[in-house]
Amino acid sequence: MTTEEHKRLADIVKETHALLRAEYHQYGAEMAWKRHLARNDVLQKYAISMHKLATKCWVDSNSDLRNGTFCRIEWIKTQCKEYFYNGGREKYDKKEQEINAKMTFFSAKSYDESATCEKDPSHIKNGLQNFVDERKISLLDVGSCYNPISIDNAFDVTAIDLIPTVGVYRCDFLNIVIGKEKILSRDMQEIYQLPTNFFDSVIFSLLLEYLPCPKQRYICCRNAYDVLKSGGILIIVSPDSKHVGSNARLMKSWRYTLSKIGFMRIKYEKLRHIHCLVFRKCLYKDVAIRWSKLRFFETDKKYLSETKIFIPQDFQTIRFKEEREKLNKYEETDIASAFSELPFNNEALT
Ligand SMILES: C[S@@+](CC[C@H](N)C(=O)[O-])C[C@H]1O[C@@H](n2cnc3c(N)ncnc32)[C@H](O)[C@@H]1O
């Protein structure tokens, strides 16, 4: 693929993100999202461009597996297999039970059912059942775009996105109903309802930064918690080409917010263009929440929220609001910085 074609595709993706962000500032999150979903042609064009970018450009220009963004899919699959087939889950089950036992002992209170993630005690059995027969890992790929994980036989993938494509259901995860069972549309192209406590793993690969509002990102994480089994994992891949320390406070704040939901961070790796994180839905919610009570510095507090997930662009936006008169100039910087964090920038072309 030529550099011009790469640039053209990247521009379509960037413009879609930029339009959504601009409308979020103009109309607020709900209205901007409604307008966004109504633009079928834009979503369709985005899906085609993103598919080509991910399967052609990034493969060509990032053949170094450890450093390229292409490697995110391999990273996700490896983490799932390590966790479900190679003893990862049992290790964390044990660890969590030990922490819970200590907490119960020290607080001198007996085991409180309401402190677990579900009221029904069968969830422990459900969460802990072994993959003895190497059954497939049930995985929900949110914002899947082109369903890259399903080619691996280890996974039973439900792929969803705003626009349906081959093997991908239409489903807005932000506004999804979570109930007893999966409910599909008549034409089987759309998911209306997802089942609670159902998936072993939920994937957000380059999803969160698509959403312009910190609260929307939080809602997606909370929905992931609801559809996951106890002991299941949420894997988040997020773009950032900067040094590992540059956004460390934000990574810490994600850990804080997710621990309040009931997740424990069990893995974090910074690759060249991406942060890669694994969060486990704890059997005992108190064990997860315990982390959020540990020490935070005064400087961390700006980024801490129980109901918001921040990304670097959110803080640039605050400056933007204060400097309305510089709107055009700001928009350029915002967009440039947002996408220098994705390998859509010129760096990836070299
Ligand atoms: C940058 S693409 C990432 C595609 C793919 N996961 C990857 O890693 O290459 C983000 C995708 O998330 C989808 N998306 C954004 N918000 C969503 C939502 N609320 N529900 C489902 N999909 C969503 C977009 O339509 C887009 O296809």
Short mmCIF file of C-alpha atoms and ligand atoms in Angstrom, two decimals:
data_model
loop_
_atom_site.label_atom_id
_atom_site.label_comp_id
_atom_site.label_asym_id
_atom_site.label_seq_id
_atom_site.Cartn_x
_atom_site.Cartn_y
_atom_site.Cartn_z
CA MET A 1 0.00 0.00 0.00
CA THR A 2 1.32 3.43 -0.92
CA THR A 3 2.08 6.14 1.61
CA GLU A 4 -0.64 8.31 -0.01
CA GLU A 5 -3.26 5.59 0.48
CA HIS A 6 -2.14 5.12 4.08
CA LYS A 7 -2.48 8.85 4.69
CA ARG A 8 -5.90 9.00 3.02
CA LEU A 9 -7.25 6.19 5.23
CA ALA A 10 -5.72 7.69 8.37
CA ASP A 11 -7.32 11.05 7.50
CA ILE A 12 -10.78 9.46 7.28
CA VAL A 13 -10.30 7.93 10.73
CA LYS A 14 -8.91 11.15 12.21
CA GLU A 15 -11.69 13.29 10.74
CA THR A 16 -14.37 11.01 12.19
CA HIS A 17 -12.81 11.23 15.67
CA ALA A 18 -12.33 15.00 15.33
CA LEU A 19 -15.93 15.59 14.27
CA LEU A 20 -17.25 13.58 17.22
CA ARG A 21 -15.03 15.43 19.68
CA ALA A 22 -15.96 18.82 18.26
CA GLU A 23 -19.67 17.99 18.49
CA TYR A 24 -19.25 16.76 22.05
CA HIS A 25 -17.97 20.21 23.00
CA GLN A 26 -20.68 21.89 21.02
CA TYR A 27 -23.77 19.83 21.93
CA GLY A 28 -22.81 17.71 24.95
CA ALA A 29 -22.19 13.96 25.11
CA GLU A 30 -25.69 12.63 24.52
CA MET A 31 -26.62 14.77 21.56
CA ALA A 32 -23.20 14.38 19.95
CA TRP A 33 -23.46 10.60 20.24
CA LYS A 34 -26.97 10.57 18.72
CA ARG A 35 -25.78 12.65 15.79
CA HIS A 36 -22.79 10.38 15.38
CA LEU A 37 -24.87 7.18 15.26
CA ALA A 38 -27.19 8.71 12.67
CA ARG A 39 -24.29 9.16 10.22
CA ASN A 40 -24.39 5.70 8.67
CA ASP A 41 -22.26 6.68 5.70
CA VAL A 42 -19.52 8.12 7.91
CA LEU A 43 -19.51 5.03 10.14
CA GLN A 44 -19.37 2.77 7.10
CA LYS A 45 -16.46 4.68 5.60
CA TYR A 46 -14.67 4.62 8.95
CA ALA A 47 -15.13 0.84 9.27
CA ILE A 48 -13.69 0.18 5.80
CA SER A 49 -10.74 2.53 6.35
CA MET A 50 -9.95 1.19 9.81
CA HIS A 51 -10.05 -2.39 8.52
CA LYS A 52 -7.59 -1.57 5.73
CA LEU A 53 -5.35 0.43 8.06
CA ALA A 54 -5.20 -2.35 10.64
CA THR A 55 -4.81 -5.28 8.29
CA LYS A 56 -2.61 -3.70 5.62
CA CYS A 57 -0.78 -0.55 6.74
CA TRP A 58 0.02 -1.51 10.32
CA VAL A 59 1.04 -5.03 9.33
CA ASP A 60 3.35 -3.66 6.63
CA SER A 61 4.86 -0.87 8.71
CA ASN A 62 4.96 -2.62 12.09
CA SER A 63 6.27 -6.04 11.34
CA ASP A 64 8.31 -5.93 14.53
CA LEU A 65 5.78 -7.76 16.69
CA ARG A 66 6.78 -6.42 20.08
CA ASN A 67 6.83 -2.81 19.06
CA GLY A 68 4.20 -2.48 16.40
CA THR A 69 0.58 -1.72 17.12
CA PHE A 70 -0.25 -4.70 14.94
CA CYS A 71 0.90 -6.84 17.85
CA ARG A 72 -2.07 -5.77 20.01
CA ILE A 73 -4.22 -8.65 18.77
CA GLU A 74 -1.45 -11.15 19.51
CA TRP A 75 -0.93 -9.59 22.94
CA ILE A 76 -4.65 -9.93 23.73
CA LYS A 77 -4.81 -13.56 22.62
CA THR A 78 -1.67 -14.47 24.56
CA GLN A 79 -2.98 -12.90 27.78
CA CYS A 80 -6.28 -14.76 27.49
CA LYS A 81 -4.57 -18.10 26.91
CA GLU A 82 -2.08 -17.57 29.74
CA TYR A 83 -4.86 -16.63 32.08
CA PHE A 84 -7.43 -19.29 31.20
CA TYR A 85 -5.29 -22.24 30.06
CA ASN A 86 -1.98 -21.82 31.87
CA GLY A 87 -2.97 -21.34 35.48
CA GLY A 88 -3.28 -17.55 35.55
CA ARG A 89 -6.82 -17.54 36.76
CA GLU A 90 -6.22 -20.15 39.49
CA LYS A 91 -3.25 -18.10 40.71
CA TYR A 92 -5.38 -14.98 41.09
CA ASP A 93 -8.33 -16.91 42.57
CA LYS A 94 -5.99 -18.15 45.28
CA LYS A 95 -4.39 -14.77 45.81
CA GLU A 96 -7.76 -13.09 46.10
CA GLN A 97 -9.06 -15.66 48.54
CA GLU A 98 -5.99 -15.15 50.72
CA ILE A 99 -6.42 -11.37 50.70
CA ASN A 100 -10.10 -11.73 51.47
CA ALA A 101 -9.37 -14.09 54.36
CA LYS A 102 -6.88 -11.58 55.83
CA MET A 103 -9.31 -8.71 55.41
CA THR A 104 -12.08 -10.69 57.06
CA PHE A 105 -9.79 -11.67 59.91
CA PHE A 106 -8.55 -8.13 60.52
CA SER A 107 -11.94 -6.53 60.30
CA ALA A 108 -13.18 -9.29 62.66
CA LYS A 109 -16.30 -9.66 60.64
CA SER A 110 -17.65 -12.84 59.17
CA TYR A 111 -17.91 -13.30 55.44
CA ASP A 112 -20.52 -10.85 54.17
CA GLU A 113 -22.39 -12.06 51.13
CA SER A 114 -23.27 -8.53 50.06
CA ALA A 115 -19.61 -7.70 49.63
CA THR A 116 -19.20 -10.16 46.77
CA CYS A 117 -19.88 -9.15 43.22
CA GLU A 118 -23.16 -11.09 42.97
CA LYS A 119 -25.75 -12.02 45.52
CA ASP A 120 -26.16 -15.55 44.17
CA PRO A 121 -23.46 -17.79 45.75
CA SER A 122 -23.45 -19.96 42.62
CA HIS A 123 -21.28 -17.25 41.02
CA ILE A 124 -18.26 -18.59 42.91
CA LYS A 125 -18.73 -21.99 41.30
CA ASN A 126 -19.49 -20.29 38.00
CA GLY A 127 -16.44 -18.08 38.20
CA LEU A 128 -14.07 -20.80 39.32
CA GLN A 129 -15.01 -23.61 36.97
CA ASN A 130 -11.94 -25.01 35.29
CA PHE A 131 -11.09 -25.04 31.62
CA VAL A 132 -10.21 -28.74 32.01
CA ASP A 133 -11.38 -29.70 28.55
CA GLU A 134 -9.76 -26.58 27.08
CA ARG A 135 -13.21 -25.28 26.22
CA LYS A 136 -13.26 -22.15 24.11
CA ILE A 137 -12.79 -18.83 25.81
CA SER A 138 -16.00 -16.82 25.39
CA LEU A 139 -14.92 -13.35 24.39
CA LEU A 140 -16.79 -10.11 23.69
CA ASP A 141 -14.82 -7.87 21.31
CA VAL A 142 -16.26 -4.36 21.70
CA GLY A 143 -15.55 -2.00 18.81
CA SER A 144 -14.26 -5.02 16.92
CA CYS A 145 -14.49 -3.37 13.51
CA TYR A 146 -13.29 -6.40 11.49
CA ASN A 147 -13.41 -9.27 14.01
CA PRO A 148 -9.66 -10.02 14.10
CA ILE A 149 -9.74 -12.51 16.99
CA SER A 150 -12.25 -15.03 15.63
CA ILE A 151 -9.73 -16.72 13.32
CA ASP A 152 -8.19 -18.29 16.43
CA ASN A 153 -10.01 -21.50 17.39
CA ALA A 154 -9.39 -21.02 21.08
CA PHE A 155 -12.04 -18.30 21.16
CA ASP A 156 -15.79 -18.18 20.89
CA VAL A 157 -16.05 -14.53 19.82
CA THR A 158 -19.02 -12.19 19.92
CA ALA A 159 -17.85 -9.20 17.90
CA ILE A 160 -19.80 -5.95 18.12
CA ASP A 161 -19.48 -2.50 16.59
CA LEU A 162 -21.58 0.52 15.71
CA ILE A 163 -21.93 -0.74 12.17
CA PRO A 164 -22.44 -4.42 11.24
CA THR A 165 -19.89 -6.10 8.97
CA VAL A 166 -19.10 -9.75 8.22
CA GLY A 167 -19.15 -11.57 11.56
CA VAL A 168 -19.73 -8.34 13.50
CA TYR A 169 -23.08 -7.46 15.09
CA ARG A 170 -24.38 -3.93 15.30
CA CYS A 171 -24.49 -2.99 18.98
CA ASP A 172 -23.83 0.25 20.83
CA PHE A 173 -22.10 -0.94 23.98
CA LEU A 174 -22.66 2.43 25.59
CA ASN A 175 -26.42 2.02 25.52
CA ILE A 176 -26.75 -1.75 25.57
CA VAL A 177 -29.34 -3.43 27.76
CA ILE A 178 -27.81 -6.10 29.98
CA GLY A 179 -30.25 -8.78 31.05
CA LYS A 180 -30.77 -12.50 31.43
CA GLU A 181 -29.94 -13.56 27.90
CA LYS A 182 -28.70 -12.42 24.53
CA ILE A 183 -31.46 -10.91 22.36
CA LEU A 184 -30.89 -10.43 18.64
CA SER A 185 -32.83 -8.48 16.02
CA ARG A 186 -34.95 -10.46 13.56
CA ASP A 187 -32.40 -10.15 10.80
CA MET A 188 -29.71 -11.37 13.27
CA GLN A 189 -27.52 -8.37 12.46
CA GLU A 190 -27.99 -6.47 15.70
CA ILE A 191 -27.72 -7.31 19.39
CA TYR A 192 -30.43 -5.68 21.52
CA GLN A 193 -29.48 -7.24 24.84
CA LEU A 194 -26.37 -8.92 26.23
CA PRO A 195 -26.40 -11.51 29.03
CA THR A 196 -25.11 -10.70 32.47
CA ASN A 197 -22.17 -12.72 33.95
CA PHE A 198 -21.62 -14.47 30.65
CA PHE A 199 -18.23 -13.74 29.06
CA ASP A 200 -14.81 -14.96 30.14
CA SER A 201 -13.19 -11.95 28.55
CA VAL A 202 -14.16 -8.50 27.24
CA ILE A 203 -11.83 -6.62 24.86
CA PHE A 204 -11.53 -2.85 24.41
CA SER A 205 -8.86 -2.52 21.73
CA LEU A 206 -8.48 1.15 20.76
CA LEU A 207 -12.07 1.68 21.91
CA LEU A 208 -11.98 4.06 24.87
CA GLU A 209 -10.33 6.96 23.06
CA TYR A 210 -13.01 6.82 20.37
CA LEU A 211 -15.47 8.03 23.02
CA PRO A 212 -15.16 11.79 23.56
CA CYS A 213 -16.51 11.91 27.10
CA PRO A 214 -14.88 10.50 30.31
CA LYS A 215 -18.27 9.40 31.63
CA GLN A 216 -18.98 7.38 28.47
CA ARG A 217 -15.69 5.52 28.93
CA TYR A 218 -16.67 4.76 32.50
CA ILE A 219 -20.09 3.42 31.41
CA CYS A 220 -18.38 1.05 28.98
CA CYS A 221 -16.12 -0.27 31.78
CA ARG A 222 -19.11 -0.75 34.07
CA ASN A 223 -21.00 -2.59 31.33
CA ALA A 224 -17.96 -4.81 30.81
CA TYR A 225 -18.05 -5.64 34.51
CA ASP A 226 -21.73 -6.62 34.24
CA VAL A 227 -21.32 -8.96 31.27
CA LEU A 228 -18.18 -10.65 32.64
CA LYS A 229 -18.21 -13.76 34.79
CA SER A 230 -16.58 -13.49 38.21
CA GLY A 231 -12.89 -14.07 37.66
CA GLY A 232 -13.25 -12.97 34.02
CA ILE A 233 -10.94 -10.36 32.48
CA LEU A 234 -11.29 -7.00 30.75
CA ILE A 235 -8.38 -6.29 28.40
CA ILE A 236 -7.79 -2.65 27.42
CA VAL A 237 -5.41 -1.53 24.68
CA SER A 238 -4.98 2.21 24.48
CA PRO A 239 -2.83 4.27 22.09
CA ASP A 240 0.10 6.32 23.40
CA SER A 241 3.39 6.73 21.62
CA LYS A 242 4.95 8.62 24.53
CA HIS A 243 7.34 7.31 27.16
CA VAL A 244 5.85 4.98 29.79
CA GLY A 245 6.12 7.67 32.50
CA SER A 246 4.37 10.44 30.53
CA ASN A 247 0.84 9.36 31.35
CA ALA A 248 1.56 7.31 34.47
CA ARG A 249 -0.88 9.35 36.56
CA LEU A 250 -3.68 8.62 34.12
CA MET A 251 -2.88 4.91 34.23
CA LYS A 252 -3.04 5.11 38.02
CA SER A 253 -6.39 6.86 37.82
CA TRP A 254 -7.80 4.12 35.58
CA ARG A 255 -6.70 1.60 38.16
CA TYR A 256 -8.46 3.62 40.86
CA THR A 257 -11.74 3.98 38.95
CA LEU A 258 -11.82 0.36 37.85
CA SER A 259 -11.04 -0.89 41.34
CA LYS A 260 -14.09 1.02 42.57
CA ILE A 261 -16.17 -0.92 40.03
CA GLY A 262 -14.74 -4.23 41.28
CA PHE A 263 -11.76 -4.87 38.99
CA MET A 264 -8.22 -5.68 40.05
CA ARG A 265 -5.43 -4.78 37.63
CA ILE A 266 -3.35 -7.90 37.09
CA LYS A 267 -1.12 -6.89 34.17
CA TYR A 268 0.24 -3.72 32.64
CA GLU A 269 2.70 -3.40 29.77
CA LYS A 270 3.73 -0.37 27.75
CA LEU A 271 4.68 -1.20 24.18
CA ARG A 272 5.95 1.36 21.72
CA HIS A 273 2.59 2.81 20.67
CA ILE A 274 0.17 1.33 23.17
CA HIS A 275 -0.67 0.71 26.81
CA CYS A 276 -1.85 -2.87 27.38
CA LEU A 277 -3.80 -3.67 30.53
CA VAL A 278 -5.62 -6.65 32.01
CA PHE A 279 -8.25 -6.15 34.73
CA ARG A 280 -9.84 -9.05 36.55
CA LYS A 281 -13.44 -9.00 37.81
CA CYS A 282 -12.86 -9.91 41.45
CA LEU A 283 -14.74 -12.65 43.25
CA TYR A 284 -14.81 -10.38 46.27
CA LYS A 285 -15.52 -6.75 45.46
CA ASP A 286 -13.89 -5.61 48.72
CA VAL A 287 -10.59 -7.03 47.54
CA ALA A 288 -10.73 -4.81 44.46
CA ILE A 289 -11.90 -1.72 46.34
CA ARG A 290 -9.10 -2.16 48.86
CA TRP A 291 -6.58 -0.89 46.30
CA SER A 292 -8.41 2.41 45.87
CA LYS A 293 -7.97 3.07 49.58
CA LEU A 294 -4.20 2.89 49.39
CA ARG A 295 -2.07 6.00 49.36
CA PHE A 296 -2.52 8.66 46.71
CA PHE A 297 -0.57 11.89 46.42
CA GLU A 298 -2.11 15.33 46.23
CA THR A 299 -0.97 15.56 42.59
CA ASP A 300 -2.87 12.37 41.69
CA LYS A 301 -6.18 13.79 42.84
CA LYS A 302 -6.83 15.89 39.74
CA TYR A 303 -7.17 12.65 37.78
CA LEU A 304 -9.16 10.59 40.28
CA SER A 305 -12.86 10.05 39.76
CA GLU A 306 -15.25 7.26 40.62
CA THR A 307 -17.30 7.74 37.47
CA LYS A 308 -14.92 9.02 34.82
CA ILE A 309 -12.08 7.55 32.78
CA PHE A 310 -9.72 10.27 31.57
CA ILE A 311 -7.40 10.32 28.59
CA PRO A 312 -4.79 13.03 27.79
CA GLN A 313 -7.08 14.84 25.34
CA ASP A 314 -9.57 15.58 28.13
CA PHE A 315 -7.11 17.94 29.77
CA GLN A 316 -6.31 19.69 26.53
CA THR A 317 -10.05 20.21 26.14
CA ILE A 318 -10.25 22.06 29.44
CA ARG A 319 -7.66 24.50 28.11
CA PHE A 320 -9.68 24.70 24.91
CA LYS A 321 -12.77 25.86 26.78
CA GLU A 322 -10.84 28.58 28.54
CA GLU A 323 -9.33 29.77 25.30
CA ARG A 324 -12.35 29.88 23.03
CA GLU A 325 -10.89 32.57 20.82
CA LYS A 326 -8.07 30.21 19.81
CA LEU A 327 -10.55 27.56 18.68
CA ASN A 328 -9.13 26.81 15.25
CA LYS A 329 -5.57 26.79 16.45
CA TYR A 330 -6.47 24.51 19.33
CA GLU A 331 -8.41 22.05 17.24
CA GLU A 332 -5.36 21.48 15.13
CA THR A 333 -3.14 20.75 18.12
CA ASP A 334 -5.75 18.54 19.72
CA ILE A 335 -6.18 16.41 16.66
CA ALA A 336 -2.47 16.21 16.01
CA SER A 337 -1.73 15.15 19.55
CA ALA A 338 -4.59 12.65 19.70
CA PHE A 339 -3.35 10.89 16.65
CA SER A 340 0.31 11.08 17.24
CA GLU A 341 -0.61 8.61 19.96
CA LEU A 342 -2.05 6.26 17.40
CA PRO A 343 0.32 4.96 14.78
CA PHE A 344 -1.63 6.93 12.20
CA ASN A 345 1.06 9.53 12.26
CA ASN A 346 3.98 9.89 9.92
CA GLU A 347 6.24 8.01 12.30
CA ALA A 348 4.43 4.79 11.43
CA LEU A 349 4.98 5.39 7.76
CA THR A 350 8.73 5.37 7.96
C1 LIG B 1 -10.15 2.61 16.54
S1 LIG B 1 -11.37 1.40 16.16
C2 LIG B 1 -10.64 -0.06 16.81
C3 LIG B 1 -10.92 -1.29 16.00
C4 LIG B 1 -10.31 -2.59 16.53
N1 LIG B 1 -10.76 -2.91 17.85
C5 LIG B 1 -8.79 -2.54 16.50
O1 LIG B 1 -8.14 -2.70 17.53
O2 LIG B 1 -8.25 -2.38 15.40
C6 LIG B 1 -12.64 1.75 17.34
C7 LIG B 1 -13.96 1.04 17.01
O3 LIG B 1 -14.84 1.13 18.14
C8 LIG B 1 -16.17 1.23 17.64
N2 LIG B 1 -17.01 1.78 18.72
C9 LIG B 1 -16.93 3.00 19.28
N3 LIG B 1 -17.85 3.17 20.22
C10 LIG B 1 -18.55 2.01 20.29
C11 LIG B 1 -19.65 1.56 21.06
N4 LIG B 1 -20.23 2.36 21.96
N5 LIG B 1 -20.12 0.31 20.87
C12 LIG B 1 -19.55 -0.49 19.95
N6 LIG B 1 -18.51 -0.13 19.18
C13 LIG B 1 -18.01 1.11 19.33
C14 LIG B 1 -16.01 2.15 16.44
O4 LIG B 1 -17.08 2.06 15.54
C15 LIG B 1 -14.69 1.64 15.84
O5 LIG B 1 -14.90 0.66 14.85
#
